[in-house]
XYZ file of C-alpha atoms in Angstrom:
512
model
C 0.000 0.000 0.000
C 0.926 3.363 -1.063
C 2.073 5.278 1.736
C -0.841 7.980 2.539
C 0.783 11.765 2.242
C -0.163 14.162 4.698
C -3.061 16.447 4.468
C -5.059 19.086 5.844
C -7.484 16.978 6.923
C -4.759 15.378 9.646
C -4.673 16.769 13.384
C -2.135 19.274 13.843
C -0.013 18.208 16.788
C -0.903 19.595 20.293
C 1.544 22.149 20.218
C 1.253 23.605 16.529
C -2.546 23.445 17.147
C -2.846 25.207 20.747
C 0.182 27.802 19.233
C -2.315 28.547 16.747
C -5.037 29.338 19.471
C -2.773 31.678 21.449
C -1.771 33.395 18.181
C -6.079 33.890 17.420
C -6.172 34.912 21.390
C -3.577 37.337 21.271
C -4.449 38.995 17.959
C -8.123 39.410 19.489
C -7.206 40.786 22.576
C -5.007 43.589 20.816
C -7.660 44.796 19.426
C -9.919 44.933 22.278
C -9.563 49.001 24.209
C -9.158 47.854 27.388
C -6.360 45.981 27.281
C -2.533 47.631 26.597
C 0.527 45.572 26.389
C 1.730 41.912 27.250
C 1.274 43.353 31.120
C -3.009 43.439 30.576
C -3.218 40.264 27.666
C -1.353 37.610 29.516
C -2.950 37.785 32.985
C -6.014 38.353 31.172
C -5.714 35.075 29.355
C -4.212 33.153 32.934
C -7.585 33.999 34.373
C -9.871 32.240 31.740
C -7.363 29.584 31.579
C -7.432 28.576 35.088
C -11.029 29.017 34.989
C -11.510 26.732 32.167
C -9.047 24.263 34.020
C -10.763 24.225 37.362
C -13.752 23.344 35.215
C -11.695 20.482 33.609
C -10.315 19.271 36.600
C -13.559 19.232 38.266
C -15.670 16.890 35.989
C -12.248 14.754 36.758
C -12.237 14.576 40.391
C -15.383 13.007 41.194
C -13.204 10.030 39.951
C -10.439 10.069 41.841
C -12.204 11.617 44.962
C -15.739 10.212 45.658
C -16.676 12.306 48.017
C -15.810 15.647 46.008
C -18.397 18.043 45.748
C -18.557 20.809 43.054
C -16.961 24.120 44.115
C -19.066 26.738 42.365
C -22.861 26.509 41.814
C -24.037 25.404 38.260
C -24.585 29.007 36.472
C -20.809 30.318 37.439
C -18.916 27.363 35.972
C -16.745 27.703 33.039
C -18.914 24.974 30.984
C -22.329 26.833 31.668
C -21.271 30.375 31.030
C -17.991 29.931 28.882
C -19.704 27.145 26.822
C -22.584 28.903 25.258
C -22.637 30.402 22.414
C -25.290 32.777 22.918
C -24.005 34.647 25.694
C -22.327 37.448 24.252
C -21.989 41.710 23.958
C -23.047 43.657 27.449
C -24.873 40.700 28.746
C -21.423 38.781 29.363
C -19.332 41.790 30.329
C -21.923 42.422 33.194
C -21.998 38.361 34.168
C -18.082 38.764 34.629
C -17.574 41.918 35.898
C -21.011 41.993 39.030
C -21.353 38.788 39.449
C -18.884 36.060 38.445
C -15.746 37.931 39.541
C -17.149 39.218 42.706
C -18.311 35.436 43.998
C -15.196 34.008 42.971
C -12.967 37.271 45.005
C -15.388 35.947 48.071
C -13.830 32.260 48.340
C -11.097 33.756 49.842
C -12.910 34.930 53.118
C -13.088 31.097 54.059
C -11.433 30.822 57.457
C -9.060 27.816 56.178
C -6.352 29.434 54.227
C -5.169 25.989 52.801
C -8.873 25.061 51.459
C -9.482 25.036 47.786
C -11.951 27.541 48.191
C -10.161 30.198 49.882
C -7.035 29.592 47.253
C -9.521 30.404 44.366
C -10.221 33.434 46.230
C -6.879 34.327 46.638
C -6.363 33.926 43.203
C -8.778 36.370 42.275
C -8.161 38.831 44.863
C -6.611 41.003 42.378
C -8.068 39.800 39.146
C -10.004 42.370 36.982
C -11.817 41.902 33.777
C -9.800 44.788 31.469
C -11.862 43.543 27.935
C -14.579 45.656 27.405
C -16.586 43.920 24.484
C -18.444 41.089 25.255
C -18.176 40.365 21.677
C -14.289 40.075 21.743
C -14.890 37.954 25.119
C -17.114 35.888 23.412
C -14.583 34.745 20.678
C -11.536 34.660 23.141
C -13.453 32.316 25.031
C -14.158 30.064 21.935
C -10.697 29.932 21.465
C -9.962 28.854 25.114
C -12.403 25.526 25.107
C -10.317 24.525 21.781
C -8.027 23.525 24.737
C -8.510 20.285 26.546
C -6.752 20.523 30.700
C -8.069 16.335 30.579
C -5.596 15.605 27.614
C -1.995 15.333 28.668
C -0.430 16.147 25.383
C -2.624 20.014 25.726
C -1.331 20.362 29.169
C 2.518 19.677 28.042
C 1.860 22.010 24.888
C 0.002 24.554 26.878
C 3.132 24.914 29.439
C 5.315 25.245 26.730
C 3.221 28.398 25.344
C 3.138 29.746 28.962
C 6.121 29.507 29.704
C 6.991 31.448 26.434
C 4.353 34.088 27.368
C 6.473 34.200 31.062
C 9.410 34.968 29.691
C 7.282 38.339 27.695
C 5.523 39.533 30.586
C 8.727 39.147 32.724
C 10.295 41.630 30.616
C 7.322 43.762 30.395
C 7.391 43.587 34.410
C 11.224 44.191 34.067
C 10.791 48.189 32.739
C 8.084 48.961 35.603
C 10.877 47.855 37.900
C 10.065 44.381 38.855
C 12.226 41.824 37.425
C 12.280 37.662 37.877
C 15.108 35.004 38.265
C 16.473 33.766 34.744
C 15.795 29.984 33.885
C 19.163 29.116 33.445
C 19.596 30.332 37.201
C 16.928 28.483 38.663
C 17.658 24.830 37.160
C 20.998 25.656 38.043
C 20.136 26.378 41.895
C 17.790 23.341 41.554
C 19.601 20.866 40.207
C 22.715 21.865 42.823
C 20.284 21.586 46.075
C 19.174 17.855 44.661
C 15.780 17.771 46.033
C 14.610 14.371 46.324
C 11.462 12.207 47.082
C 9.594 12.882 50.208
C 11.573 15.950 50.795
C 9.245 18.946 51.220
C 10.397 22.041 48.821
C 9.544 25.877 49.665
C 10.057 28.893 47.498
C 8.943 32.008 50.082
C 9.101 34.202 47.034
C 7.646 31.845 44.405
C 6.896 35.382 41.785
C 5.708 33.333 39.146
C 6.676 30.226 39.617
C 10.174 29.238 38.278
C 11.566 27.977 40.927
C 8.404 25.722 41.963
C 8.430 24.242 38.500
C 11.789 23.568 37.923
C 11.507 21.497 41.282
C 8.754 19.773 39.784
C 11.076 18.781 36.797
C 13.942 17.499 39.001
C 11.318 15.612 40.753
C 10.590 13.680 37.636
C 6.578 15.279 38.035
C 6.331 14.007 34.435
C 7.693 10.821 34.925
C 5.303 9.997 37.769
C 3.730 6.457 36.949
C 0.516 6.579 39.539
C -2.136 9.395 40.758
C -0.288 9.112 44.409
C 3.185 9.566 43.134
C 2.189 12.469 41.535
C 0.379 13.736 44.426
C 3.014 12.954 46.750
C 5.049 15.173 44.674
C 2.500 17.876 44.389
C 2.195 18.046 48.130
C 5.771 18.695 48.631
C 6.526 21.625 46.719
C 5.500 24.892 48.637
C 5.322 28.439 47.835
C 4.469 32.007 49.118
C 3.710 35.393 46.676
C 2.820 38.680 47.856
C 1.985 40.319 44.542
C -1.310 38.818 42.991
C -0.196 39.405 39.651
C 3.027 36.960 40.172
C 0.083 35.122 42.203
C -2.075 34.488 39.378
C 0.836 33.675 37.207
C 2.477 30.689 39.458
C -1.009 29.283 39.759
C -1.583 28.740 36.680
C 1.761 28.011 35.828
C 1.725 25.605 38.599
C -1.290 23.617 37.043
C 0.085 23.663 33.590
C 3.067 21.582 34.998
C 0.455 18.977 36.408
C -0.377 20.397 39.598
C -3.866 20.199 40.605
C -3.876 22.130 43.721
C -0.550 24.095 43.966
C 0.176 24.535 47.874
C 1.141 28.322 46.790
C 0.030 30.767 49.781
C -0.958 34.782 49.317
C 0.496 36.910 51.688
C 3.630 38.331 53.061
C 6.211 35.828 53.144
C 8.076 37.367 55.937
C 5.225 37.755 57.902
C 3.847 34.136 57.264
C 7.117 32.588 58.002
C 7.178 34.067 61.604
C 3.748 33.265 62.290
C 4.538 29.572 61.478
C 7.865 28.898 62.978
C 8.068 26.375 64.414
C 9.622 22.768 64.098
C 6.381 21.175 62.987
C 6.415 23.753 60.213
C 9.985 23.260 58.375
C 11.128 22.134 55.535
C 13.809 19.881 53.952
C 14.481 22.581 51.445
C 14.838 26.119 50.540
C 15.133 27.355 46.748
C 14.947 31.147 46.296
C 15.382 34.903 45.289
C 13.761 36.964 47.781
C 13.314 41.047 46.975
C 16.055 43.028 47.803
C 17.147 46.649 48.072
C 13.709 47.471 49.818
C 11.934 48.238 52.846
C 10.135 45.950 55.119
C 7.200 47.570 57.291
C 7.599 47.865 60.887
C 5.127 45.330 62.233
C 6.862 42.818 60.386
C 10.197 43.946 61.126
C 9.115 43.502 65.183
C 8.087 39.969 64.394
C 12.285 38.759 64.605
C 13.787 38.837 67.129
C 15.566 41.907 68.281
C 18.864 41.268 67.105
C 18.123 40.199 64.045
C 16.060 43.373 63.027
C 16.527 45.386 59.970
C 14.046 46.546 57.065
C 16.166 45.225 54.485
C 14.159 42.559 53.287
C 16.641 40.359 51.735
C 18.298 40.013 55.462
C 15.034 39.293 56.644
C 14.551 36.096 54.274
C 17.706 34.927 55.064
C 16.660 35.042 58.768
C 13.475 33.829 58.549
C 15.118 30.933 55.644
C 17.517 29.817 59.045
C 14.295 29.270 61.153
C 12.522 27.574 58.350
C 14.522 24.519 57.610
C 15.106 21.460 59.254
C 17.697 19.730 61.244
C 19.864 18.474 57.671
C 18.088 21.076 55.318
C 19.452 22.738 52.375
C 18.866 25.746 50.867
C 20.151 27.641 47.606
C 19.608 31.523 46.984
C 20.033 34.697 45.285
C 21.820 37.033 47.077
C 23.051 40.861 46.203
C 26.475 41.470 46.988
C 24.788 43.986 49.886
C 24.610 40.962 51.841
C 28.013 39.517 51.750
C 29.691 42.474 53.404
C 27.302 44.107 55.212
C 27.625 45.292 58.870
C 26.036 45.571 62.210
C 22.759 43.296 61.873
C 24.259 41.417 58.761
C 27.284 40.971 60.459
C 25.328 38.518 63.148
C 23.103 37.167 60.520
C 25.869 36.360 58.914
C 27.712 34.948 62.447
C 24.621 32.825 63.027
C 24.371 31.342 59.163
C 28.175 30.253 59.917
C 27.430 28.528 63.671
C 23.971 27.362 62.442
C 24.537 25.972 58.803
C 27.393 24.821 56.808
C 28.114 27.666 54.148
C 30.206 25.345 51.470
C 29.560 27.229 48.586
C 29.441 30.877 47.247
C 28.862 31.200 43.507
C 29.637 34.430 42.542
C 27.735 35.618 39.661
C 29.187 38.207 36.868
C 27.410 41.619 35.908
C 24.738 41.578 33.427
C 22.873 38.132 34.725
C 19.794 40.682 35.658
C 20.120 42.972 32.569
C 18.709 45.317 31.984
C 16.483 45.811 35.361
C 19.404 45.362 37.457
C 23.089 46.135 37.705
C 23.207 44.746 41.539
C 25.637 42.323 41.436
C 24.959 39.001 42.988
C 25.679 35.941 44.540
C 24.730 32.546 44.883
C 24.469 30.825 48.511
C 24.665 27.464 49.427
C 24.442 25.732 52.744
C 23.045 23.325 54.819
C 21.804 23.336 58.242
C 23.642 21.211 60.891
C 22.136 18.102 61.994
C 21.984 18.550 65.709
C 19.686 21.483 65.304
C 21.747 23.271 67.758
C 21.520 27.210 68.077
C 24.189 30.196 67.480
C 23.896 31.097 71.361
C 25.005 27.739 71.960
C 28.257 27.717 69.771
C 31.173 29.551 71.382
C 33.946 29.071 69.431
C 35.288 28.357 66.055
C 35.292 24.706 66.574
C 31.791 24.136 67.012
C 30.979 26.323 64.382
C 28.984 23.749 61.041
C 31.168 26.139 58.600
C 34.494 24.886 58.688
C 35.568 26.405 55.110
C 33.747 27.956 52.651
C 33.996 27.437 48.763
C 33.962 30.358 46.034
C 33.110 29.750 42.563
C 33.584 32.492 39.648
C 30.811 32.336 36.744
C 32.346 34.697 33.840
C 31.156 35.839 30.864
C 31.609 33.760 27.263
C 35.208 34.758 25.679
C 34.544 38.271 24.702
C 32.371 39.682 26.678
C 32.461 41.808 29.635
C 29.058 41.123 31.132
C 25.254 39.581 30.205
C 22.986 42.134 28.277
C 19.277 41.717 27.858
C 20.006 40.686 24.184
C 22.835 38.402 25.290
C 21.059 36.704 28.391
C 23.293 33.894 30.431
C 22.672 30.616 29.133
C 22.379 27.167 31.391
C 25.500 26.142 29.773
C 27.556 28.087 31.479
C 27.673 26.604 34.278
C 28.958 23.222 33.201
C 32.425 23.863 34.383
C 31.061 25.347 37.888
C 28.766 21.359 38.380
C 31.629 19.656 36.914
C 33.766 20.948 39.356
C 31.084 20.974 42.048
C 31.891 17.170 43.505
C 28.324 15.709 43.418
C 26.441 15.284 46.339
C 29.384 14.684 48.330
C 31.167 17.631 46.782
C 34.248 15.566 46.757
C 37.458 16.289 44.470
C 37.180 20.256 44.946
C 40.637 21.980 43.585
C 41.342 25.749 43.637
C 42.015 26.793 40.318
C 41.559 30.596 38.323
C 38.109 30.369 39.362
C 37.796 28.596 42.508
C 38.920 29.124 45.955
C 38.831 28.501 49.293
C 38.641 30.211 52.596
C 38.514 29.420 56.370
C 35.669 30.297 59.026
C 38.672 31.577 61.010
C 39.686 33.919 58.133
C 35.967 35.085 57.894
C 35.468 35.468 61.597
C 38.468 37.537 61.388
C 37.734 39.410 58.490
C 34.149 40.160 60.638
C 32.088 37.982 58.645
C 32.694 39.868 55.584
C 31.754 37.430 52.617
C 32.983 39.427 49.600
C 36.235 37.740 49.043
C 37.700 38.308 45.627
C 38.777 35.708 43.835
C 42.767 36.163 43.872
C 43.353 34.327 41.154
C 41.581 37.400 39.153
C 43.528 40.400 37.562
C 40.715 42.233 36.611
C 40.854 44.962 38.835
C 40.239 48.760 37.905
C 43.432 49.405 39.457
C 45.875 47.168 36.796
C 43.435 47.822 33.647
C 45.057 49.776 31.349
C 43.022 53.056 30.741
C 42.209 52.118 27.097
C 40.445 49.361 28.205
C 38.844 50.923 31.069
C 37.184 53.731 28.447
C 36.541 51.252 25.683
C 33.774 49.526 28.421
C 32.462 52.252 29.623
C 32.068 53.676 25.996
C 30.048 49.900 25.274
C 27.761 50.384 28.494
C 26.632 53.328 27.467
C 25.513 52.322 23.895
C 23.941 49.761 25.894
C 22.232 52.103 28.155
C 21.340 54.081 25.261
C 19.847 51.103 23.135
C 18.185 49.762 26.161
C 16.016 53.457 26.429
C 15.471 53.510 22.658
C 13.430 50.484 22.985
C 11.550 51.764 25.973
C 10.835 54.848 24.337
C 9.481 52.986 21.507
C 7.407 50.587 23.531
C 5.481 53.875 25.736
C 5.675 55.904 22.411
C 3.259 52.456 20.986
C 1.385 52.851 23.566
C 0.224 56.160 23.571
């Protein structure tokens, strides 16, 4: 037999089809006048979407859960409102905006935070409707039940879309000063912190996601052969976002990736992680990048104990990170370089991270990783928290300390460059030397070499706890540059700087 060519008649695969839904969604939304920019469209769209894959979800449940009764009465489920036809024009905009989104903004009043209900309410806490024709609604929401959250092969396409549509509105969010930790940084954290099986995962500052997901990766979520593996899994990984823009995001970023009820809390983190610290609350592991460079309110602040008090939130996290984990946790983070030689209160955070937890590894990150919202420099830190559970106040001397010596690691730039740009972003790759180098688990094998070195808790305690040790291998200081070279970058950052405000005058001047 002949072997039959392929037509249009022939299902597009899961991913060209749904890429071709997005496309339609997109190009409708532009044109409706309420929304402006990637920063309205996509958490337009992750509203409907989780919507529609509640509504999915729930004709699944009653399955797998017997007892599971619907969450939402009849008339304000996706398949009843969404699903006909009819409804359309001022009729629908009025549904959604007095009565749909109101009821589901009051399932967060429920008096159990960690209830379905009261999650959904979180979600929408700070959802609006922005489209302002029904009719536009009306086809957007066609589009939407093209996509099928039963049907693994949709749910692996969809994420891949998202994920796409993440890495848009992240830069959008970048020029109205809020920026979010690069992929390549996250698997790297993840895959260096090994969480396992069993091992319960929390990102305090989850933004949209990343982190949570790439956990779900390592964890082999996909893999999963049963319904209790991959709840087992789902139950583990953790999260906390302030924001509910980032809020709505990791939800539904969350379920894209296979989870049905992300354990993702809204709130203060710092505030949340106070109120619950205690040993029945911790957790194996720690994967994050808190805020930092900003100002935590006072009530909070008065939550920590005394010593231990400053506004400067990233401080904060790592305080409230210390109390968090177990006896034998781990925990990998973004740092700014703020935080490796600060003084007074950082200088006994820093004290009690080196009596408390064993600080092996520093990664120290070159300029540009954050481009363009960012020039902070920063850091990568690695430790794990002694075994015995035992307390600074009860270590009084060098030998008791759990940081013995601490390990630097220098990420630089590909050959010929200087630093990351937003056009030439770091790439995973680039940290093959750094894991190949790393020792494993056991970190075994370590060598100093150009870009590694070591250095002893007695130098540190010496130096006062100041963590910004250059690497001395390095002879790229501004003091043995020659001046040629020294005006040749700056000349470069500036046509940087300079392209960088083109494009954002082009992107307000569009959207005037």
């Amino acid at each position: 037999m002949a072997r039959r060519k392929a037509t249009e008649q022939e299902p597009a695969a899961p991913r060209q089809r749904l890429g071709s839904v997005i496309k339609r969604i997109r190009d409708l939304m532009r044109t409706d006048p309420g929304l402006n920019g990637d920063l309205d469209r996509l958490p337009q769209l992750s509203w409907m979407l989780f919507l529609k894959a509640f509504d999915d979800k729930e004709q699944e449940w009653p399955v797998e859960r017997p007892d599971y009764q619907p969450l939402l009465q009849e008339n304000y489920r996706w398949r009843t409102w969404a699903g006909n036809d009819r409804f359309t024009g001022e009729p629908l905009v009025e549904f959604i905006n007095d009565d749909l989104l109101p009821r589901l903004r009051a399932l967060g009043d429920t008096s159990t935070s960690a209830d379905l209900a009261s999650k959904i309410g979180h979600v929408f806490q700070g959802v609006e409707n922005r489209m302002r024709s029904g009719y536009q609604i009306r086809e957007v929401l066609n589009e939407i039940n093209k996509v099928d959250f039963t049907s693994s092969k949709d749910v692996h396409a969809m994420a891949e879309l998202y994920e796409s549509m993440l890495q848009e509105v992240r830069d959008a969010a970048g020029d109205s000063g809020e920026f979010y930790t690069p992929r390549p940084l996250t698997k790297f954290i993840v895959q260096q912190v090994d969480p396992r099986p069993g091992e319960t995962v929390l990102d305090p500052a989850a933004g949209t996601g990343g982190f949570l997901v790439e956990t779900l990766e390592h964890l082999g979520m996909e893999r999963a052969e049963s319904v209790r593996e991959r709840r087992d899994i789902e139950r583990s990984i953790r999260g906390i976002e302030k924001k509910p823009l980032p809020y709505l995001l990791a939800m539904m970023n969350l379920i894209l990736h296979g989870v049905d009820v992300p354990q993702v809390e809204s709130g203060n983190a710092l505030a949340l992680l106070r109120q619950s610290a205690s040993p029945a609350t911790q957790v194996d592991v720690v994967v994050t990048n808190p805020p930092f460079g900003g100002a935590e309110s006072p009530d909070v602040v008065k939550a920590f104990p005394k010593k231990y008090q400053t506004a400067e939130t990233a401080w904060l996290f790592l305080t409230a990170i210390l109390d968090k984990l177990k006896p034998g946790g781990r925990c990998g983070i973004v740092l700014p370089n703020g935080v490796l030689f600060g003084e007074g209160v950082g200088t006994r955070i820093k004290e009690r991270l080196l009596k408390e937890c064993n600080l092996h590894t520093v990664v120290r990150l070159p300029d540009g990783v954050f481009a363009p919202y960012t020039s902070i420099p920063s850091n990568l830190l690695f430790f794990e928290k002694r075994a015995d559970g035992r307390k600074a106040e009860q270590i009084h001397d060098i030998g008791g300390w759990a940081t013995r010596d601490v390990w630097f690691y220098e990420i630089v730039p590909p050959a010929g460059s200087k630093r990351y740009t937003k056009t030439k972003p770091m790439r995973f790759e680039e940290f093959a030397e750094c894991t190949a180098w790393w020792g494993g688990r056991g970190r075994d094998g370590r060598v100093e070499n150009d870009r590694a070195w070591m250095v002893s808790a007695t130098q540190l305690h010496e130096a006062g706890f100041n963590l910004d040790v250059p690497n001395p291998s390095s002879g790229d200081d501004l003091a043995h540059r020659p001046p040629h070279e020294l005006v040749k970058e700056l000349i470069e950052t500036e046509h940087e700087i300079l392209a960088i405000l083109a494009e954002l005058q082009s992107s307000l001047e569009a959207t005037r």
